[in-house]
Each structure stands twice: as C-alpha cells, then as structure tokens.
Amino acid sequence: MSGLSELRLGFIPLTDCAPLIAAQTQGFFEDEGLAVELVREASWATVRDKVAVGALDGSHMLAPMALATAAEESGSAVLAPLALNRNGSAITVSMALFEALGGVSTDIAGQPPSAARLQALIAERRARGDGPLTFAVVFPYSMHNYLLRYWLAQGGIDPDRDVRLVVIPPPRMVERMRAGEIDGFCVGAPWNAVAELEGIGRILATSSQLWPGGPDKVLGVSGSLAAQKPDELRALLRAIIRGAAWADAPENRDALIAHLAGPDRIEATPTAIARALEHELIFHRDAAGLPRREHGLWFLSQMIRWGQIDASQDPNAIVDQVYRPDLYREAALSLGPVLEPALVFADAVAPVDARLFDGRPFDPNAARAYAESFDIGRVQG
C-alpha cells in the first residue's frame, strides 16, 4: 500500500453498496492510487455522525440524509458527487397482514397495488378498538420513508395518524418482523427478498413500480475531502464509476453476488441478493451515476410536504450545496480511454421525468407548490 492515499468509507449491508465493493475487489481503488478501507456500519445514524466528525471520509449514504444536513445547518458538511443506484427498495408486509388484505395483487411487472384496501382494513381495526399497524423505515430522511408515505397517502392513509411509523436499521428489519413487532417495512435489497424467502413476509410493491428509475443512495463525502483533497476525490469517483459499470455487467453477476454475500459485507444468501440484481437495481447504465438536481429537489419537496423542513427554505439553494454533478462529469469524462461509456453518461443533461405511479407531474422549479398540492401532508411555514 506504500504511496497510496488512504481513505475510509462506510457502507450499510445492502445490495446497493455494490459499486464500492466492486471497486475494492476489482482493484479499481488501487489503480487510482488509493488505499480504501471499507467499514461496515450498523445504522444510517452512525454513518451520518461518523462522516460529520471526520471518522469517515465518505460513505454509501441516503440521499435525503445528505440534503437534511444542509437544510438543518449553516453550510453543508456533506456533498453528493455521485449517485450509487436507481431502484432497489420495496414495501413488504407480514404474512398475517398480507392474508388480512385478502391476497392483494403483487405482480412486480405491473402497477403497484392501491393502499385503499389497507385503508379499509385500518378502519375495520379502529372500529374493533385494535391498535394501529406498525410500519418501519430505515431513517426519517430516506427514499424509503417518502415512498412508503406517498403510497399510503395515495390510498387515503395518513402516515402520521392512521399507522405507527418506526425507524429500524436495514439488517434488523426481518428479525423484527419475525418477532411480530412490525407489520410492514420499506427497505432496500436484499432484506425484502430475505423476508419472502423465509416465509415471514410478502413484497407488496417495489420501488421500480412506485417510481420507475427513481433515485436512492449516493456517495456522500465530507466537505473537507472535497476542499482539501480534490485529486483524491476525483480518483475516488473514477474508481467507483468503474465499479458501478462492472457491477452492472451481466457477465459479472455471479462474481458480484459472491463478493456481496460474505459475512463482512451483507451476510445474506446469494439467492436473496440475486433477486434485486436481476430485476431492479441499476448502478451505471442510463446515466444512473449522475447526481441529478431534480432528484434532490423531489426529496426536498417531500421534506416540505411532511414538515421536516420549513417551506420557507429555498430548495434550490439546498440542493446546489449538496448535489455536485460537475464533480461527477469531470471524473467520468477523464475515464474516456478506460471506460468509454462514461463519456456518454457524463454528458447526459436532459432532465429526467420525476413522475411516480399516480402520474402526478413534478416541476423541479416548483417544489413547494408540488408539496402543497397533496391532500395529506404537514407543510409548515
């Protein structure tokens, strides 16, 4: 490792950490002059805190968590110069709840089922004097929280009044459902598949049904890394872009699953890990690595909708502090001779259509108006 720049990156045991794992196992970090230590973390709160204090130079990170840092503090301590994946999460319910819903359709190739049947069940339970159903998300500032809330609200369910929402780290979701402590959860792969394979839960809707091609994780890095070590950051981005392209290639699927399944990585069965890789996750193709402002602005619209940030805050100012497509493009363009497709992806500038399963259009220039357009919400300010 002599002569290599040392960096510490965190990850949570989820399938979408694949670009980091691939960059390490395939030697891309070393190729770029880096000695990277990948540190498995227990929860998203731990990731946030360690990046904030400099114990980690960066991490596999929830995109809204990085935005929340900028919204809550004067100046952002976290930057998102690269998106790690599209899709990969799902809403899963316990077998008891699935049966109570009367065999609602779970065709992952079609439209997601409506939450209206769940609303009727909640009303029946309330009439009997039963307590609220409990659903878990991985973190308050997460795609999982916003997708679950969006789906519930579209079915007429107020997620803050009609059900109980709790936060559980991703690897603990299945055991908590097995223990009967939660009735459903929204989490990233492979934990939805693990619940199904163990016969304790059923997937109701995948993120690719709720928002085809929707965003999820980013590489979050400390502001000090970008300011003090720009060359190391560029090298880091180059290596992870190469890792994402390698992870996307079908011919590398078996090797990737083997790398991810180990006890120091995800510690799940190859069968469970393979599920999302075959049907859901995108790491590199279709400009997946480009951190897009419109994605960040949609996340901020949901923070406004649910009262997590005041509506008087400027979403454009926040997203521009955190999302750095310029850093991604610079790194990707420099890979031309090494990874030719990076040139195409780096130049992708057309805005994506941030439109979910209900068809409601999202105008990135009117995030507050979008947040206020829903019947169920908590807009403040």
mmCIF file of C-alpha atoms in Angstrom:
data_model
loop_
_atom_site.group_PDB
_atom_site.id
_atom_site.type_symbol
_atom_site.label_atom_id
_atom_site.label_comp_id
_atom_site.label_asym_id
_atom_site.label_seq_id
_atom_site.Cartn_x
_atom_site.Cartn_y
_atom_site.Cartn_z
ATOM 1 C CA MET A 1 0.000 0.000 0.000
ATOM 2 C CA SER A 2 3.066 2.255 0.040
ATOM 3 C CA GLY A 3 2.499 5.539 -1.766
ATOM 4 C CA LEU A 4 -1.286 5.176 -1.874
ATOM 5 C CA SER A 5 -3.593 7.821 -0.411
ATOM 6 C CA GLU A 6 -5.631 6.365 2.439
ATOM 7 C CA LEU A 7 -9.399 6.868 2.729
ATOM 8 C CA ARG A 8 -12.099 5.331 4.955
ATOM 9 C CA LEU A 9 -15.569 4.778 3.501
ATOM 10 C CA GLY A 10 -18.625 3.426 5.288
ATOM 11 C CA PHE A 11 -21.344 1.175 3.958
ATOM 12 C CA ILE A 12 -24.541 -0.405 5.222
ATOM 13 C CA PRO A 13 -25.156 -4.100 4.359
ATOM 14 C CA LEU A 14 -27.422 -3.522 1.374
ATOM 15 C CA THR A 15 -27.136 -4.683 -2.215
ATOM 16 C CA ASP A 16 -26.756 -1.119 -3.468
ATOM 17 C CA CYS A 17 -23.321 -0.832 -1.829
ATOM 18 C CA ALA A 18 -22.173 -2.911 -4.837
ATOM 19 C CA PRO A 19 -20.220 -0.139 -6.646
ATOM 20 C CA LEU A 20 -17.991 0.280 -3.571
ATOM 21 C CA ILE A 21 -17.478 -3.446 -3.130
ATOM 22 C CA ALA A 22 -16.732 -3.875 -6.839
ATOM 23 C CA ALA A 23 -14.224 -1.002 -6.830
ATOM 24 C CA GLN A 24 -12.366 -2.697 -3.981
ATOM 25 C CA THR A 25 -12.486 -6.316 -5.132
ATOM 26 C CA GLN A 26 -11.561 -5.471 -8.730
ATOM 27 C CA GLY A 27 -8.615 -3.304 -7.733
ATOM 28 C CA PHE A 28 -10.052 -0.065 -9.102
ATOM 29 C CA PHE A 29 -9.194 1.894 -5.947
ATOM 30 C CA GLU A 30 -5.562 0.810 -6.149
ATOM 31 C CA ASP A 31 -5.489 1.560 -9.879
ATOM 32 C CA GLU A 32 -6.424 5.135 -8.975
ATOM 33 C CA GLY A 33 -3.722 5.426 -6.305
ATOM 34 C CA LEU A 34 -5.993 4.873 -3.305
ATOM 35 C CA ALA A 35 -5.898 2.567 -0.305
ATOM 36 C CA VAL A 36 -9.564 2.463 0.703
ATOM 37 C CA GLU A 37 -10.801 0.828 3.887
ATOM 38 C CA LEU A 38 -14.478 -0.135 3.638
ATOM 39 C CA VAL A 39 -16.139 -0.074 7.052
ATOM 40 C CA ARG A 40 -19.424 -1.894 7.620
ATOM 41 C CA GLU A 41 -21.697 0.287 9.755
ATOM 42 C CA ALA A 42 -24.709 -0.668 11.859
ATOM 43 C CA SER A 43 -27.150 2.145 11.054
ATOM 44 C CA TRP A 44 -27.675 5.246 8.959
ATOM 45 C CA ALA A 45 -27.460 7.437 12.047
ATOM 46 C CA THR A 46 -23.958 6.063 12.688
ATOM 47 C CA VAL A 47 -22.977 6.818 9.089
ATOM 48 C CA ARG A 48 -24.236 10.398 9.399
ATOM 49 C CA ASP A 49 -22.381 11.024 12.637
ATOM 50 C CA LYS A 50 -19.079 9.485 11.521
ATOM 51 C CA VAL A 51 -18.970 11.459 8.276
ATOM 52 C CA ALA A 52 -19.855 14.638 10.180
ATOM 53 C CA VAL A 53 -16.964 14.276 12.650
ATOM 54 C CA GLY A 54 -14.437 13.050 10.094
ATOM 55 C CA ALA A 55 -14.222 9.437 11.296
ATOM 56 C CA LEU A 56 -15.210 8.514 7.738
ATOM 57 C CA ASP A 57 -14.133 10.392 4.617
ATOM 58 C CA GLY A 58 -17.378 9.377 2.950
ATOM 59 C CA SER A 59 -19.988 6.669 2.746
ATOM 60 C CA HIS A 60 -22.702 4.833 0.922
ATOM 61 C CA MET A 61 -25.466 7.211 2.002
ATOM 62 C CA LEU A 62 -29.173 8.000 1.878
ATOM 63 C CA ALA A 63 -29.526 10.952 -0.492
ATOM 64 C CA PRO A 64 -32.110 12.796 1.658
ATOM 65 C CA MET A 65 -29.842 12.432 4.686
ATOM 66 C CA ALA A 66 -27.156 14.448 2.907
ATOM 67 C CA LEU A 67 -29.730 17.096 1.972
ATOM 68 C CA ALA A 68 -31.043 17.252 5.530
ATOM 69 C CA THR A 69 -27.563 18.123 6.756
ATOM 70 C CA ALA A 70 -27.550 21.183 4.528
ATOM 71 C CA ALA A 71 -31.116 22.125 5.421
ATOM 72 C CA GLU A 72 -30.503 21.938 9.171
ATOM 73 C CA GLU A 73 -27.093 23.564 9.414
ATOM 74 C CA SER A 74 -25.363 26.697 8.138
ATOM 75 C CA GLY A 75 -23.456 25.252 5.233
ATOM 76 C CA SER A 76 -23.300 21.631 4.140
ATOM 77 C CA ALA A 77 -20.771 19.270 5.669
ATOM 78 C CA VAL A 78 -21.688 16.567 3.127
ATOM 79 C CA LEU A 79 -21.514 16.566 -0.669
ATOM 80 C CA ALA A 80 -23.096 14.085 -3.084
ATOM 81 C CA PRO A 81 -20.857 13.970 -6.181
ATOM 82 C CA LEU A 82 -22.127 10.589 -7.389
ATOM 83 C CA ALA A 83 -25.375 8.592 -7.323
ATOM 84 C CA LEU A 84 -24.889 4.916 -6.493
ATOM 85 C CA ASN A 85 -28.061 3.344 -7.859
ATOM 86 C CA ARG A 86 -31.603 3.532 -9.138
ATOM 87 C CA ASN A 87 -34.396 1.387 -7.677
ATOM 88 C CA GLY A 88 -33.812 -1.496 -5.267
ATOM 89 C CA SER A 89 -36.245 -0.843 -2.394
ATOM 90 C CA ALA A 90 -39.670 -2.342 -1.714
ATOM 91 C CA ILE A 91 -42.644 -2.303 0.635
ATOM 92 C CA THR A 92 -43.089 -5.644 2.393
ATOM 93 C CA VAL A 93 -45.845 -6.730 4.791
ATOM 94 C CA SER A 94 -46.029 -9.626 7.230
ATOM 95 C CA MET A 95 -47.823 -12.784 6.128
ATOM 96 C CA ALA A 96 -50.570 -12.066 8.662
ATOM 97 C CA LEU A 97 -51.195 -8.625 7.176
ATOM 98 C CA PHE A 98 -50.929 -9.934 3.627
ATOM 99 C CA GLU A 99 -53.611 -12.532 4.378
ATOM 100 C CA ALA A 100 -55.799 -9.906 6.081
ATOM 101 C CA LEU A 101 -55.596 -7.827 2.902
ATOM 102 C CA GLY A 102 -57.197 -10.722 1.038
ATOM 103 C CA GLY A 103 -54.446 -11.661 -1.394
ATOM 104 C CA VAL A 104 -53.880 -8.251 -2.922
ATOM 105 C CA SER A 105 -52.024 -8.450 -6.264
ATOM 106 C CA THR A 106 -48.248 -8.442 -6.005
ATOM 107 C CA ASP A 107 -47.273 -8.603 -9.681
ATOM 108 C CA ILE A 108 -43.917 -6.791 -9.742
ATOM 109 C CA ALA A 109 -44.234 -6.348 -13.506
ATOM 110 C CA GLY A 110 -47.452 -4.338 -13.244
ATOM 111 C CA GLN A 111 -48.807 -1.337 -11.387
ATOM 112 C CA PRO A 112 -48.374 -1.319 -7.609
ATOM 113 C CA PRO A 113 -51.465 -2.302 -5.641
ATOM 114 C CA SER A 114 -53.533 0.529 -4.202
ATOM 115 C CA ALA A 115 -53.344 1.168 -0.479
ATOM 116 C CA ALA A 116 -57.143 1.590 -0.447
ATOM 117 C CA ARG A 117 -57.665 -1.995 0.774
ATOM 118 C CA LEU A 118 -55.215 -1.292 3.593
ATOM 119 C CA GLN A 119 -57.185 1.861 4.436
ATOM 120 C CA ALA A 120 -60.377 -0.217 4.722
ATOM 121 C CA LEU A 121 -58.595 -2.706 6.963
ATOM 122 C CA ILE A 122 -57.315 0.113 9.182
ATOM 123 C CA ALA A 123 -60.886 1.418 9.515
ATOM 124 C CA GLU A 124 -62.121 -2.076 10.464
ATOM 125 C CA ARG A 125 -59.380 -2.413 13.087
ATOM 126 C CA ARG A 126 -60.186 1.020 14.515
ATOM 127 C CA ALA A 127 -63.865 0.095 14.804
ATOM 128 C CA ARG A 128 -62.893 -3.020 16.775
ATOM 129 C CA GLY A 129 -60.661 -0.989 19.074
ATOM 130 C CA ASP A 130 -57.439 -2.562 17.775
ATOM 131 C CA GLY A 131 -54.194 -0.608 17.945
ATOM 132 C CA PRO A 132 -52.512 0.873 14.869
ATOM 133 C CA LEU A 133 -50.478 -1.185 12.449
ATOM 134 C CA THR A 134 -46.736 -0.585 12.735
ATOM 135 C CA PHE A 135 -44.528 0.052 9.699
ATOM 136 C CA ALA A 136 -40.765 0.531 9.730
ATOM 137 C CA VAL A 137 -38.493 2.698 7.616
ATOM 138 C CA VAL A 138 -34.708 2.887 7.691
ATOM 139 C CA PHE A 139 -34.371 6.589 8.581
ATOM 140 C CA PRO A 140 -36.648 9.657 8.681
ATOM 141 C CA TYR A 141 -34.709 11.262 5.811
ATOM 142 C CA SER A 142 -34.809 8.435 3.295
ATOM 143 C CA MET A 143 -36.331 7.419 -0.019
ATOM 144 C CA HIS A 144 -37.916 4.536 1.896
ATOM 145 C CA ASN A 145 -39.794 6.868 4.247
ATOM 146 C CA TYR A 146 -41.023 9.036 1.383
ATOM 147 C CA LEU A 147 -42.061 6.125 -0.865
ATOM 148 C CA LEU A 148 -43.979 4.437 1.957
ATOM 149 C CA ARG A 149 -45.663 7.706 2.945
ATOM 150 C CA TYR A 150 -46.522 8.509 -0.678
ATOM 151 C CA TRP A 151 -48.069 5.083 -1.258
ATOM 152 C CA LEU A 152 -50.038 5.160 1.994
ATOM 153 C CA ALA A 153 -51.311 8.706 1.391
ATOM 154 C CA GLN A 154 -52.418 7.875 -2.161
ATOM 155 C CA GLY A 155 -54.671 5.263 -0.602
ATOM 156 C CA GLY A 156 -56.151 7.789 1.823
ATOM 157 C CA ILE A 157 -54.000 6.728 4.801
ATOM 158 C CA ASP A 158 -52.407 9.456 6.903
ATOM 159 C CA PRO A 159 -48.978 8.010 7.786
ATOM 160 C CA ASP A 160 -48.718 10.145 10.926
ATOM 161 C CA ARG A 161 -52.189 9.406 12.292
ATOM 162 C CA ASP A 162 -53.528 6.150 10.869
ATOM 163 C CA VAL A 163 -50.444 3.941 11.327
ATOM 164 C CA ARG A 164 -47.373 3.929 13.555
ATOM 165 C CA LEU A 165 -44.028 4.556 11.851
ATOM 166 C CA VAL A 166 -40.767 3.472 13.488
ATOM 167 C CA VAL A 167 -37.109 3.551 12.442
ATOM 168 C CA ILE A 168 -35.132 0.284 12.271
ATOM 169 C CA PRO A 169 -31.691 -0.316 10.686
ATOM 170 C CA PRO A 170 -31.984 -2.316 7.440
ATOM 171 C CA PRO A 171 -30.356 -5.576 8.656
ATOM 172 C CA ARG A 172 -32.742 -5.693 11.650
ATOM 173 C CA MET A 173 -35.981 -5.429 9.663
ATOM 174 C CA VAL A 174 -36.519 -9.141 9.100
ATOM 175 C CA GLU A 175 -35.880 -10.204 12.685
ATOM 176 C CA ARG A 176 -38.259 -7.531 13.968
ATOM 177 C CA MET A 177 -40.970 -8.749 11.591
ATOM 178 C CA ARG A 178 -40.237 -12.353 12.573
ATOM 179 C CA ALA A 179 -40.744 -11.347 16.208
ATOM 180 C CA GLY A 180 -44.129 -9.820 15.366
ATOM 181 C CA GLU A 181 -43.018 -6.302 16.331
ATOM 182 C CA ILE A 182 -43.790 -4.720 12.943
ATOM 183 C CA ASP A 183 -46.483 -5.335 10.340
ATOM 184 C CA GLY A 184 -44.575 -3.996 7.359
ATOM 185 C CA PHE A 185 -41.475 -2.157 6.250
ATOM 186 C CA CYS A 186 -39.870 -0.314 3.386
ATOM 187 C CA VAL A 187 -36.197 -1.182 2.995
ATOM 188 C CA GLY A 188 -33.551 -1.750 0.365
ATOM 189 C CA ALA A 189 -32.488 -5.101 -1.094
ATOM 190 C CA PRO A 190 -31.865 -7.801 -0.114
ATOM 191 C CA TRP A 191 -33.999 -7.645 3.043
ATOM 192 C CA ASN A 192 -37.385 -7.719 1.294
ATOM 193 C CA ALA A 193 -36.325 -10.867 -0.547
ATOM 194 C CA VAL A 194 -34.985 -12.366 2.682
ATOM 195 C CA ALA A 195 -38.412 -11.894 4.307
ATOM 196 C CA GLU A 196 -40.121 -13.622 1.381
ATOM 197 C CA LEU A 197 -37.635 -16.472 1.198
ATOM 198 C CA GLU A 198 -38.018 -17.101 4.928
ATOM 199 C CA GLY A 199 -41.801 -17.140 4.536
ATOM 200 C CA ILE A 200 -42.467 -14.322 7.006
ATOM 201 C CA GLY A 201 -43.442 -11.543 4.588
ATOM 202 C CA ARG A 202 -44.633 -10.662 1.106
ATOM 203 C CA ILE A 203 -43.456 -7.829 -1.120
ATOM 204 C CA LEU A 204 -46.407 -5.581 -1.999
ATOM 205 C CA ALA A 205 -44.676 -3.029 -4.222
ATOM 206 C CA THR A 206 -41.167 -2.404 -5.494
ATOM 207 C CA SER A 207 -39.564 0.989 -5.937
ATOM 208 C CA SER A 208 -39.405 0.391 -9.689
ATOM 209 C CA GLN A 209 -43.223 0.152 -9.649
ATOM 210 C CA LEU A 210 -43.670 3.184 -7.424
ATOM 211 C CA TRP A 211 -41.165 5.304 -9.373
ATOM 212 C CA PRO A 212 -39.555 3.613 -12.394
ATOM 213 C CA GLY A 213 -35.902 4.591 -12.447
ATOM 214 C CA GLY A 214 -36.252 6.522 -9.205
ATOM 215 C CA PRO A 215 -33.175 7.577 -7.202
ATOM 216 C CA ASP A 216 -31.932 6.062 -3.974
ATOM 217 C CA LYS A 217 -28.394 6.125 -2.500
ATOM 218 C CA VAL A 218 -25.499 8.482 -3.188
ATOM 219 C CA LEU A 219 -21.839 8.582 -2.318
ATOM 220 C CA GLY A 220 -21.765 11.144 0.472
ATOM 221 C CA VAL A 221 -18.364 12.686 1.154
ATOM 222 C CA SER A 222 -17.208 15.187 3.720
ATOM 223 C CA GLY A 223 -16.838 18.754 2.564
ATOM 224 C CA SER A 224 -13.250 18.722 3.852
ATOM 225 C CA LEU A 225 -12.340 15.891 1.472
ATOM 226 C CA ALA A 226 -13.568 17.903 -1.495
ATOM 227 C CA ALA A 227 -11.883 21.090 -0.294
ATOM 228 C CA GLN A 228 -8.553 19.686 0.889
ATOM 229 C CA LYS A 229 -8.048 16.616 -1.318
ATOM 230 C CA PRO A 230 -9.661 17.301 -4.692
ATOM 231 C CA ASP A 231 -7.297 14.916 -6.522
ATOM 232 C CA GLU A 232 -8.136 12.081 -4.138
ATOM 233 C CA LEU A 233 -11.836 12.780 -4.554
ATOM 234 C CA ARG A 234 -11.544 12.683 -8.341
ATOM 235 C CA ALA A 235 -9.650 9.383 -8.095
ATOM 236 C CA LEU A 236 -12.311 8.029 -5.743
ATOM 237 C CA LEU A 237 -15.095 8.942 -8.163
ATOM 238 C CA ARG A 238 -13.239 7.380 -11.077
ATOM 239 C CA ALA A 239 -12.815 4.116 -9.176
ATOM 240 C CA ILE A 240 -16.452 3.938 -8.079
ATOM 241 C CA ILE A 241 -17.735 4.780 -11.564
ATOM 242 C CA ARG A 242 -15.662 1.856 -12.826
ATOM 243 C CA GLY A 243 -17.059 -0.278 -10.002
ATOM 244 C CA ALA A 244 -20.629 0.671 -10.929
ATOM 245 C CA ALA A 245 -20.055 -0.226 -14.586
ATOM 246 C CA TRP A 246 -18.522 -3.561 -13.579
ATOM 247 C CA ALA A 247 -21.446 -4.290 -11.218
ATOM 248 C CA ASP A 248 -23.968 -3.567 -13.991
ATOM 249 C CA ALA A 249 -22.412 -6.020 -16.461
ATOM 250 C CA PRO A 250 -24.435 -9.277 -16.623
ATOM 251 C CA GLU A 251 -21.283 -11.362 -17.089
ATOM 252 C CA ASN A 252 -20.076 -10.218 -13.657
ATOM 253 C CA ARG A 253 -23.310 -11.043 -11.807
ATOM 254 C CA ASP A 254 -22.207 -14.292 -10.173
ATOM 255 C CA ALA A 255 -18.915 -12.835 -9.017
ATOM 256 C CA LEU A 256 -20.648 -9.741 -7.647
ATOM 257 C CA ILE A 257 -23.141 -11.845 -5.697
ATOM 258 C CA ALA A 258 -20.290 -13.879 -4.196
ATOM 259 C CA HIS A 259 -18.488 -10.679 -3.152
ATOM 260 C CA LEU A 260 -21.631 -9.231 -1.563
ATOM 261 C CA ALA A 261 -22.774 -12.363 0.266
ATOM 262 C CA GLY A 262 -19.817 -12.607 2.667
ATOM 263 C CA PRO A 263 -20.134 -12.133 6.443
ATOM 264 C CA ASP A 264 -18.132 -8.914 6.325
ATOM 265 C CA ARG A 265 -20.415 -7.497 3.613
ATOM 266 C CA ILE A 266 -24.177 -8.145 3.514
ATOM 267 C CA GLU A 267 -24.264 -11.609 5.074
ATOM 268 C CA ALA A 268 -27.324 -12.815 3.173
ATOM 269 C CA THR A 269 -27.908 -15.765 0.873
ATOM 270 C CA PRO A 270 -26.841 -15.484 -2.773
ATOM 271 C CA THR A 271 -30.466 -16.214 -3.756
ATOM 272 C CA ALA A 272 -31.756 -13.190 -1.840
ATOM 273 C CA ILE A 273 -29.045 -10.904 -3.204
ATOM 274 C CA ALA A 274 -29.663 -12.052 -6.767
ATOM 275 C CA ARG A 275 -33.342 -11.030 -6.719
ATOM 276 C CA ALA A 276 -32.863 -7.263 -6.932
ATOM 277 C CA LEU A 277 -29.810 -7.543 -9.189
ATOM 278 C CA GLU A 278 -31.880 -9.461 -11.722
ATOM 279 C CA HIS A 279 -34.991 -7.287 -11.696
ATOM 280 C CA GLU A 280 -34.415 -3.950 -10.023
ATOM 281 C CA LEU A 281 -31.067 -2.346 -9.410
ATOM 282 C CA ILE A 282 -29.237 -0.121 -11.888
ATOM 283 C CA PHE A 283 -25.781 1.155 -10.975
ATOM 284 C CA HIS A 284 -24.307 2.742 -14.107
ATOM 285 C CA ARG A 285 -26.340 2.498 -17.294
ATOM 286 C CA ASP A 286 -28.775 5.222 -18.326
ATOM 287 C CA ALA A 287 -26.692 7.862 -16.534
ATOM 288 C CA ALA A 288 -27.500 6.281 -13.155
ATOM 289 C CA GLY A 289 -24.349 7.702 -11.580
ATOM 290 C CA LEU A 290 -25.142 11.325 -12.352
ATOM 291 C CA PRO A 291 -26.459 13.090 -9.213
ATOM 292 C CA ARG A 292 -29.429 14.950 -10.671
ATOM 293 C CA ARG A 293 -30.784 18.180 -9.216
ATOM 294 C CA GLU A 294 -34.366 17.203 -9.998
ATOM 295 C CA HIS A 295 -33.984 14.107 -7.822
ATOM 296 C CA GLY A 296 -32.671 16.207 -4.966
ATOM 297 C CA LEU A 297 -35.488 18.696 -5.400
ATOM 298 C CA TRP A 298 -38.086 15.910 -5.269
ATOM 299 C CA PHE A 299 -36.595 14.717 -1.979
ATOM 300 C CA LEU A 300 -36.779 18.260 -0.649
ATOM 301 C CA SER A 301 -40.398 18.549 -1.758
ATOM 302 C CA GLN A 302 -41.178 15.548 0.432
ATOM 303 C CA MET A 303 -39.303 17.051 3.358
ATOM 304 C CA ILE A 304 -41.522 20.120 2.947
ATOM 305 C CA ARG A 305 -44.662 18.010 2.497
ATOM 306 C CA TRP A 306 -44.116 16.135 5.761
ATOM 307 C CA GLY A 307 -42.957 19.117 7.804
ATOM 308 C CA GLN A 308 -39.331 18.012 8.118
ATOM 309 C CA ILE A 309 -38.102 21.385 6.865
ATOM 310 C CA ASP A 310 -39.827 24.729 6.762
ATOM 311 C CA ALA A 311 -41.443 25.581 3.440
ATOM 312 C CA SER A 312 -39.757 28.999 3.529
ATOM 313 C CA GLN A 313 -36.356 27.404 2.879
ATOM 314 C CA ASP A 314 -35.021 27.591 -0.662
ATOM 315 C CA PRO A 315 -34.837 24.056 -2.144
ATOM 316 C CA ASN A 316 -32.615 25.207 -4.997
ATOM 317 C CA ALA A 317 -30.038 26.649 -2.629
ATOM 318 C CA ILE A 318 -30.006 23.460 -0.562
ATOM 319 C CA VAL A 319 -29.690 21.082 -3.484
ATOM 320 C CA ASP A 320 -26.899 23.148 -5.043
ATOM 321 C CA GLN A 321 -24.913 22.901 -1.805
ATOM 322 C CA VAL A 322 -25.086 19.112 -1.815
ATOM 323 C CA TYR A 323 -25.540 17.709 -5.325
ATOM 324 C CA ARG A 324 -22.392 18.109 -7.428
ATOM 325 C CA PRO A 325 -22.944 16.784 -10.957
ATOM 326 C CA ASP A 326 -19.966 18.900 -12.035
ATOM 327 C CA LEU A 327 -17.603 16.712 -9.995
ATOM 328 C CA TYR A 328 -19.176 13.572 -11.435
ATOM 329 C CA ARG A 329 -18.861 14.789 -15.015
ATOM 330 C CA GLU A 330 -15.236 15.831 -14.533
ATOM 331 C CA ALA A 331 -14.308 12.397 -13.181
ATOM 332 C CA ALA A 332 -16.376 10.459 -15.723
ATOM 333 C CA LEU A 333 -15.048 12.391 -18.707
ATOM 334 C CA SER A 334 -11.491 11.735 -17.565
ATOM 335 C CA LEU A 335 -12.205 7.981 -17.828
ATOM 336 C CA GLY A 336 -12.675 8.096 -21.599
ATOM 337 C CA PRO A 337 -9.856 5.686 -22.601
ATOM 338 C CA VAL A 338 -10.575 3.404 -19.597
ATOM 339 C CA LEU A 339 -14.381 3.341 -19.683
ATOM 340 C CA GLU A 340 -15.728 4.645 -22.963
ATOM 341 C CA PRO A 341 -19.430 4.644 -21.956
ATOM 342 C CA ALA A 342 -18.579 7.137 -19.211
ATOM 343 C CA LEU A 343 -18.388 9.827 -21.883
ATOM 344 C CA VAL A 344 -21.991 9.270 -22.876
ATOM 345 C CA PHE A 345 -23.234 9.126 -19.307
ATOM 346 C CA ALA A 346 -21.253 12.165 -18.228
ATOM 347 C CA ASP A 347 -22.832 14.249 -20.957
ATOM 348 C CA ALA A 348 -26.406 13.243 -20.084
ATOM 349 C CA VAL A 349 -28.034 16.585 -19.347
ATOM 350 C CA ALA A 350 -31.692 16.067 -20.275
ATOM 351 C CA PRO A 351 -33.849 16.252 -17.134
ATOM 352 C CA VAL A 352 -35.458 13.037 -16.001
ATOM 353 C CA ASP A 353 -39.217 12.728 -15.601
ATOM 354 C CA ALA A 354 -39.758 12.676 -11.843
ATOM 355 C CA ARG A 355 -43.206 11.113 -12.054
ATOM 356 C CA LEU A 356 -44.447 8.442 -9.661
ATOM 357 C CA PHE A 357 -47.057 5.716 -10.068
ATOM 358 C CA ASP A 358 -50.000 8.119 -9.679
ATOM 359 C CA GLY A 359 -48.907 10.117 -12.729
ATOM 360 C CA ARG A 360 -48.729 13.455 -10.892
ATOM 361 C CA PRO A 361 -46.122 15.625 -12.679
ATOM 362 C CA PHE A 362 -43.276 17.140 -10.688
ATOM 363 C CA ASP A 363 -41.867 20.509 -11.727
ATOM 364 C CA PRO A 364 -38.385 20.899 -10.190
ATOM 365 C CA ASN A 365 -38.872 24.669 -10.287
ATOM 366 C CA ALA A 366 -41.986 24.462 -8.105
ATOM 367 C CA ALA A 367 -41.077 22.061 -5.300
ATOM 368 C CA ARG A 368 -43.141 23.901 -2.689
ATOM 369 C CA ALA A 369 -46.249 24.045 -4.884
ATOM 370 C CA TYR A 370 -45.888 20.302 -5.515
ATOM 371 C CA ALA A 371 -45.601 19.642 -1.771
ATOM 372 C CA GLU A 372 -48.709 21.713 -1.104
ATOM 373 C CA SER A 373 -50.748 20.018 -3.853
ATOM 374 C CA PHE A 374 -51.389 16.833 -1.859
ATOM 375 C CA ASP A 375 -54.454 16.362 0.303
ATOM 376 C CA ILE A 376 -52.422 14.661 3.044
ATOM 377 C CA GLY A 377 -49.332 16.441 4.299
ATOM 378 C CA ARG A 378 -47.770 18.596 7.013
ATOM 379 C CA VAL A 379 -46.459 21.683 5.191
ATOM 380 C CA GLN A 380 -45.178 24.289 7.636
ATOM 381 C CA GLY A 381 -44.200 27.906 7.056
#
